[in-house]
mmCIF file of C-alpha atoms in Angstrom:
data_model
loop_
_atom_site.group_PDB
_atom_site.id
_atom_site.type_symbol
_atom_site.label_atom_id
_atom_site.label_comp_id
_atom_site.label_asym_id
_atom_site.label_seq_id
_atom_site.Cartn_x
_atom_site.Cartn_y
_atom_site.Cartn_z
ATOM 1 C CA SER A 1 4.771 20.644 5.570
ATOM 2 C CA GLU A 2 3.067 20.564 8.809
ATOM 3 C CA ALA A 3 3.918 18.319 11.475
ATOM 4 C CA TYR A 4 1.215 18.466 14.624
ATOM 5 C CA LEU A 5 3.576 18.393 17.912
ATOM 6 C CA ALA A 6 2.258 17.537 21.092
ATOM 7 C CA GLN A 7 4.549 18.182 24.411
ATOM 8 C CA PRO A 8 4.303 16.859 27.662
ATOM 9 C CA LYS A 9 4.035 19.457 30.739
ATOM 10 C CA LEU A 10 7.298 18.427 31.993
ATOM 11 C CA LYS A 11 10.792 17.622 30.643
ATOM 12 C CA PRO A 12 10.095 14.908 28.123
ATOM 13 C CA ARG A 13 11.315 11.285 28.859
ATOM 14 C CA ALA A 14 11.519 10.752 25.404
ATOM 15 C CA ALA A 15 10.276 11.341 21.791
ATOM 16 C CA ILE A 16 7.637 9.181 19.667
ATOM 17 C CA VAL A 17 6.947 9.461 15.997
ATOM 18 C CA ILE A 18 3.277 8.810 15.490
ATOM 19 C CA LEU A 19 2.086 7.266 11.846
ATOM 20 C CA SER A 20 -1.380 7.894 10.542
ATOM 21 C CA GLU A 21 -3.951 6.040 8.538
ATOM 22 C CA ILE A 22 -5.189 6.648 5.187
ATOM 23 C CA PHE A 23 -6.924 9.555 6.635
ATOM 24 C CA GLY A 24 -3.872 11.899 7.471
ATOM 25 C CA VAL A 25 -3.413 14.247 10.274
ATOM 26 C CA ASN A 26 -7.025 14.073 11.821
ATOM 27 C CA LYS A 27 -8.611 14.891 14.772
ATOM 28 C CA HIS A 28 -8.056 11.588 16.109
ATOM 29 C CA ILE A 29 -4.587 11.313 15.144
ATOM 30 C CA ARG A 30 -3.902 14.200 16.810
ATOM 31 C CA ALA A 31 -6.161 13.347 20.134
ATOM 32 C CA VAL A 32 -3.524 10.113 19.742
ATOM 33 C CA ALA A 33 -0.291 12.195 20.170
ATOM 34 C CA ASP A 34 -1.925 14.519 22.924
ATOM 35 C CA GLY A 35 -2.402 11.191 24.838
ATOM 36 C CA PHE A 36 1.542 10.031 24.369
ATOM 37 C CA ALA A 37 2.162 13.369 25.616
ATOM 38 C CA MET A 38 -0.090 13.197 28.889
ATOM 39 C CA ALA A 39 2.269 9.614 29.614
ATOM 40 C CA GLY A 40 5.436 12.356 29.317
ATOM 41 C CA PHE A 41 6.621 11.600 25.431
ATOM 42 C CA LEU A 42 6.844 14.743 22.878
ATOM 43 C CA ALA A 43 5.068 13.344 20.352
ATOM 44 C CA ILE A 44 5.078 14.416 16.845
ATOM 45 C CA VAL A 45 2.802 13.497 13.739
ATOM 46 C CA PRO A 46 4.396 13.986 10.425
ATOM 47 C CA ASP A 47 1.822 14.641 7.235
ATOM 48 C CA THR A 48 3.401 11.560 5.446
ATOM 49 C CA PHE A 49 1.025 12.402 2.452
ATOM 50 C CA ALA A 50 2.806 16.394 1.997
ATOM 51 C CA ARG A 51 4.448 14.996 -0.721
ATOM 52 C CA LEU A 52 0.636 14.333 -2.710
ATOM 53 C CA LYS A 53 -1.399 16.785 -0.978
ATOM 54 C CA THR A 54 -1.012 18.773 2.107
ATOM 55 C CA GLY A 55 -3.307 19.440 5.168
ATOM 56 C CA VAL A 56 -4.994 15.949 4.450
ATOM 57 C CA ALA A 57 -7.543 15.414 8.017
ATOM 58 C CA LEU A 58 -10.353 13.120 6.675
ATOM 59 C CA GLY A 59 -12.851 11.339 8.501
ATOM 60 C CA TYR A 60 -14.507 7.799 8.241
ATOM 61 C CA THR A 61 -16.986 8.477 5.806
ATOM 62 C CA PRO A 62 -16.889 6.060 2.379
ATOM 63 C CA GLU A 63 -15.889 8.820 0.572
ATOM 64 C CA ASP A 64 -13.124 9.790 2.991
ATOM 65 C CA ILE A 65 -12.171 5.927 3.071
ATOM 66 C CA ALA A 66 -11.727 6.513 -0.829
ATOM 67 C CA GLN A 67 -9.609 9.238 -0.992
ATOM 68 C CA GLY A 68 -7.634 8.107 1.685
ATOM 69 C CA ARG A 69 -6.773 5.185 -0.201
ATOM 70 C CA LEU A 70 -6.467 6.937 -3.502
ATOM 71 C CA LEU A 71 -3.888 9.117 -1.449
ATOM 72 C CA LYS A 72 -2.071 5.938 -0.348
ATOM 73 C CA ASN A 73 -1.756 3.883 -3.410
ATOM 74 C CA GLN A 74 -0.354 6.926 -4.890
ATOM 75 C CA ALA A 75 1.925 7.573 -1.909
ATOM 76 C CA GLU A 76 2.864 3.907 -1.747
ATOM 77 C CA ALA A 77 3.854 4.805 -5.902
ATOM 78 C CA LEU A 78 6.443 7.240 -5.277
ATOM 79 C CA PRO A 79 10.075 6.569 -5.863
ATOM 80 C CA ALA A 80 12.224 5.072 -3.282
ATOM 81 C CA PRO A 81 12.360 6.628 -0.337
ATOM 82 C CA GLY A 82 8.929 8.387 -0.700
ATOM 83 C CA VAL A 83 7.399 8.802 2.852
ATOM 84 C CA LEU A 84 9.951 7.389 4.234
ATOM 85 C CA ALA A 85 12.171 10.798 4.088
ATOM 86 C CA GLU A 86 9.260 12.645 5.839
ATOM 87 C CA VAL A 87 9.470 9.387 8.644
ATOM 88 C CA GLN A 88 12.958 9.941 9.026
ATOM 89 C CA ALA A 89 12.998 14.268 8.433
ATOM 90 C CA ALA A 90 10.315 13.735 11.846
ATOM 91 C CA VAL A 91 12.185 11.121 13.360
ATOM 92 C CA ALA A 92 15.571 12.863 13.523
ATOM 93 C CA HIS A 93 13.696 16.466 14.232
ATOM 94 C CA ALA A 94 11.942 14.878 17.481
ATOM 95 C CA ASP A 95 15.561 13.231 18.522
ATOM 96 C CA GLN A 96 16.487 17.495 18.794
ATOM 97 C CA ALA A 97 13.463 18.580 20.395
ATOM 98 C CA ALA A 98 13.411 15.840 23.378
ATOM 99 C CA GLY A 99 17.236 15.140 23.710
ATOM 100 C CA GLY A 100 16.241 11.361 24.180
ATOM 101 C CA LEU A 101 15.513 8.394 22.454
ATOM 102 C CA VAL A 102 13.002 7.748 19.818
ATOM 103 C CA GLY A 103 10.056 5.519 19.221
ATOM 104 C CA ILE A 104 7.643 5.244 16.333
ATOM 105 C CA VAL A 105 4.270 4.240 16.312
ATOM 106 C CA GLY A 106 1.472 3.633 13.833
ATOM 107 C CA TYR A 107 -1.717 2.852 12.500
ATOM 108 C CA CYS A 108 -3.576 1.094 9.378
ATOM 109 C CA TRP A 109 -1.375 2.065 6.363
ATOM 110 C CA GLY A 110 0.565 4.223 9.202
ATOM 111 C CA GLY A 111 1.695 1.001 10.540
ATOM 112 C CA LEU A 112 3.389 -0.445 8.080
ATOM 113 C CA LEU A 113 5.183 2.591 7.486
ATOM 114 C CA THR A 114 6.134 1.932 11.138
ATOM 115 C CA TRP A 115 7.532 -1.477 10.194
ATOM 116 C CA ARG A 116 9.400 -0.181 7.261
ATOM 117 C CA ALA A 117 10.767 2.432 9.450
ATOM 118 C CA ALA A 118 11.756 0.309 12.345
ATOM 119 C CA CYS A 119 14.150 -1.847 9.399
ATOM 120 C CA GLN A 120 14.692 1.516 7.180
ATOM 121 C CA ILE A 121 15.251 4.595 9.756
ATOM 122 C CA LYS A 122 18.690 5.160 11.587
ATOM 123 C CA GLY A 123 17.770 6.792 15.124
ATOM 124 C CA LEU A 124 14.957 4.204 16.321
ATOM 125 C CA SER A 125 14.962 2.422 19.402
ATOM 126 C CA ALA A 126 11.579 0.720 19.432
ATOM 127 C CA ALA A 127 8.385 0.245 17.037
ATOM 128 C CA VAL A 128 5.055 -0.476 17.507
ATOM 129 C CA SER A 129 2.662 -1.521 14.765
ATOM 130 C CA TYR A 130 -0.679 -1.451 14.755
ATOM 131 C CA TYR A 131 -2.468 -3.487 12.408
ATOM 132 C CA GLY A 132 -0.109 -2.840 9.799
ATOM 133 C CA GLY A 133 -2.174 -3.905 6.646
ATOM 134 C CA GLY A 134 1.080 -5.155 4.277
ATOM 135 C CA MET A 135 3.555 -5.810 5.986
ATOM 136 C CA THR A 136 2.230 -10.167 6.941
ATOM 137 C CA LEU A 137 3.036 -10.285 3.142
ATOM 138 C CA PRO A 138 5.843 -12.314 1.479
ATOM 139 C CA GLU A 139 7.766 -8.886 0.524
ATOM 140 C CA GLU A 140 7.533 -6.693 3.640
ATOM 141 C CA ARG A 141 7.821 -9.711 6.245
ATOM 142 C CA ALA A 142 11.395 -10.644 4.689
ATOM 143 C CA ARG A 143 12.840 -7.736 6.328
ATOM 144 C CA GLN A 144 14.735 -7.112 9.345
ATOM 145 C CA ALA A 145 14.015 -4.881 11.915
ATOM 146 C CA VAL A 146 17.443 -2.832 13.529
ATOM 147 C CA CYS A 147 15.303 -1.743 16.732
ATOM 148 C CA PRO A 148 12.905 -3.916 19.054
ATOM 149 C CA VAL A 149 9.302 -4.027 17.388
ATOM 150 C CA LEU A 150 5.449 -4.802 18.740
ATOM 151 C CA ALA A 151 2.666 -5.863 16.325
ATOM 152 C CA HIS A 152 -0.764 -5.656 17.492
ATOM 153 C CA PHE A 153 -3.134 -7.661 15.118
ATOM 154 C CA GLY A 154 -7.193 -7.893 15.263
ATOM 155 C CA ASN A 155 -8.189 -11.686 14.425
ATOM 156 C CA GLN A 156 -11.291 -10.453 13.227
ATOM 157 C CA ASP A 157 -9.154 -8.195 10.662
ATOM 158 C CA PRO A 158 -10.719 -8.995 7.282
ATOM 159 C CA ILE A 159 -7.419 -6.950 5.801
ATOM 160 C CA ILE A 160 -5.159 -9.336 7.545
ATOM 161 C CA PRO A 161 -5.697 -12.854 7.212
ATOM 162 C CA MET A 162 -4.633 -14.468 10.295
ATOM 163 C CA ASP A 163 -2.593 -17.045 8.312
ATOM 164 C CA THR A 164 -0.415 -14.600 7.191
ATOM 165 C CA VAL A 165 -0.081 -12.724 11.294
ATOM 166 C CA GLU A 166 1.597 -16.591 11.335
ATOM 167 C CA ALA A 167 3.748 -16.423 8.900
ATOM 168 C CA PHE A 168 4.891 -13.025 9.997
ATOM 169 C CA ARG A 169 4.967 -14.888 13.795
ATOM 170 C CA GLN A 170 7.539 -17.033 12.386
ATOM 171 C CA ALA A 171 9.476 -15.402 9.877
ATOM 172 C CA GLN A 172 10.076 -12.472 12.497
ATOM 173 C CA PRO A 173 10.836 -14.525 16.095
ATOM 174 C CA GLU A 174 12.104 -11.262 17.870
ATOM 175 C CA VAL A 175 9.028 -9.503 17.336
ATOM 176 C CA GLN A 176 7.056 -9.352 20.318
ATOM 177 C CA VAL A 177 3.068 -10.164 18.340
ATOM 178 C CA GLU A 178 0.065 -9.671 19.860
ATOM 179 C CA VAL A 179 -3.331 -10.858 18.690
ATOM 180 C CA TYR A 180 -6.648 -9.468 20.161
ATOM 181 C CA ASP A 181 -10.621 -10.337 19.383
ATOM 182 C CA ALA A 182 -10.738 -7.319 17.275
ATOM 183 C CA ASP A 183 -11.404 -6.014 13.756
ATOM 184 C CA HIS A 184 -9.180 -3.850 11.846
ATOM 185 C CA GLY A 185 -9.127 -0.063 13.530
ATOM 186 C CA PHE A 186 -10.167 -1.513 16.646
ATOM 187 C CA ASN A 187 -7.750 1.286 18.335
ATOM 188 C CA CYS A 188 -9.932 4.447 16.612
ATOM 189 C CA ASP A 189 -12.781 5.456 18.613
ATOM 190 C CA HIS A 190 -13.724 7.049 15.739
ATOM 191 C CA ARG A 191 -14.858 4.307 14.000
ATOM 192 C CA GLY A 192 -17.458 1.561 14.062
ATOM 193 C CA SER A 193 -14.455 -1.442 14.644
ATOM 194 C CA TYR A 194 -13.637 0.465 18.108
ATOM 195 C CA ASN A 195 -12.871 -1.825 20.874
ATOM 196 C CA ALA A 196 -12.249 -0.793 23.921
ATOM 197 C CA PRO A 197 -10.727 -3.774 25.895
ATOM 198 C CA ALA A 198 -8.709 -4.355 23.146
ATOM 199 C CA ALA A 199 -7.074 -0.699 22.261
ATOM 200 C CA ASP A 200 -6.788 -0.179 26.314
ATOM 201 C CA LEU A 201 -4.801 -3.154 26.216
ATOM 202 C CA ALA A 202 -2.849 -2.410 23.111
ATOM 203 C CA LEU A 203 -2.296 0.906 24.646
ATOM 204 C CA GLU A 204 -1.230 -0.459 28.064
ATOM 205 C CA ARG A 205 1.370 -3.001 26.179
ATOM 206 C CA THR A 206 2.132 0.225 23.687
ATOM 207 C CA LEU A 207 3.226 2.073 27.089
ATOM 208 C CA ALA A 208 5.499 -0.382 28.714
ATOM 209 C CA PHE A 209 6.917 -1.296 25.444
ATOM 210 C CA PHE A 210 8.103 2.105 25.123
ATOM 211 C CA ILE A 211 9.524 3.089 28.670
ATOM 212 C CA ARG A 212 11.218 -0.267 28.841
ATOM 213 C CA HIS A 213 13.155 0.516 25.677
ATOM 214 C CA LEU A 214 13.088 4.515 25.534
ATOM 215 C CA GLY A 215 13.696 4.887 29.417
ATOM 216 C CA ASP A 216 16.851 6.068 30.806
#
């Protein structure tokens, strides 16, 4: 499966694995990877749909959303470890390619996978989840992370009710939980829910978190 790789100009300070939304390795997530490379990180986006269909790069129309949801449901139904096998491979590759510590960041479904990765995958030193749909539900919040985690949520997100975010915060005192006046998908500038102030603040916190935990 084709992963997207973004290289920094100089020797990378560390590596970051980026897990996409349900839209696959599309233009937006490649731009996100390029942004992390500009900040000095080697960035790799694995194709989390590779076992089902390769080369998925959807837009944000209702049809695209329906197709992405269908693929996500199929991926979630795969026998364990399912798509986490792709994530583990990407972490191992990132570790070799950068020769330093490895972090992970994910958005929407990728945010949920990031939380699972933080709890189950070896070789991670930091994890950042953006509005991980499902991660605040009882089954997911019962997991235990094995690396530091930062989790971003929007208080206007219809997919992730705030009472479940509070329950997650209570269950996970070690996790840095940040809440924004924003909708689901607030980081994606290709979507109507894009919220520039929230996206900028979340990115600032994300970069600071990675620099703190992936630095020398």
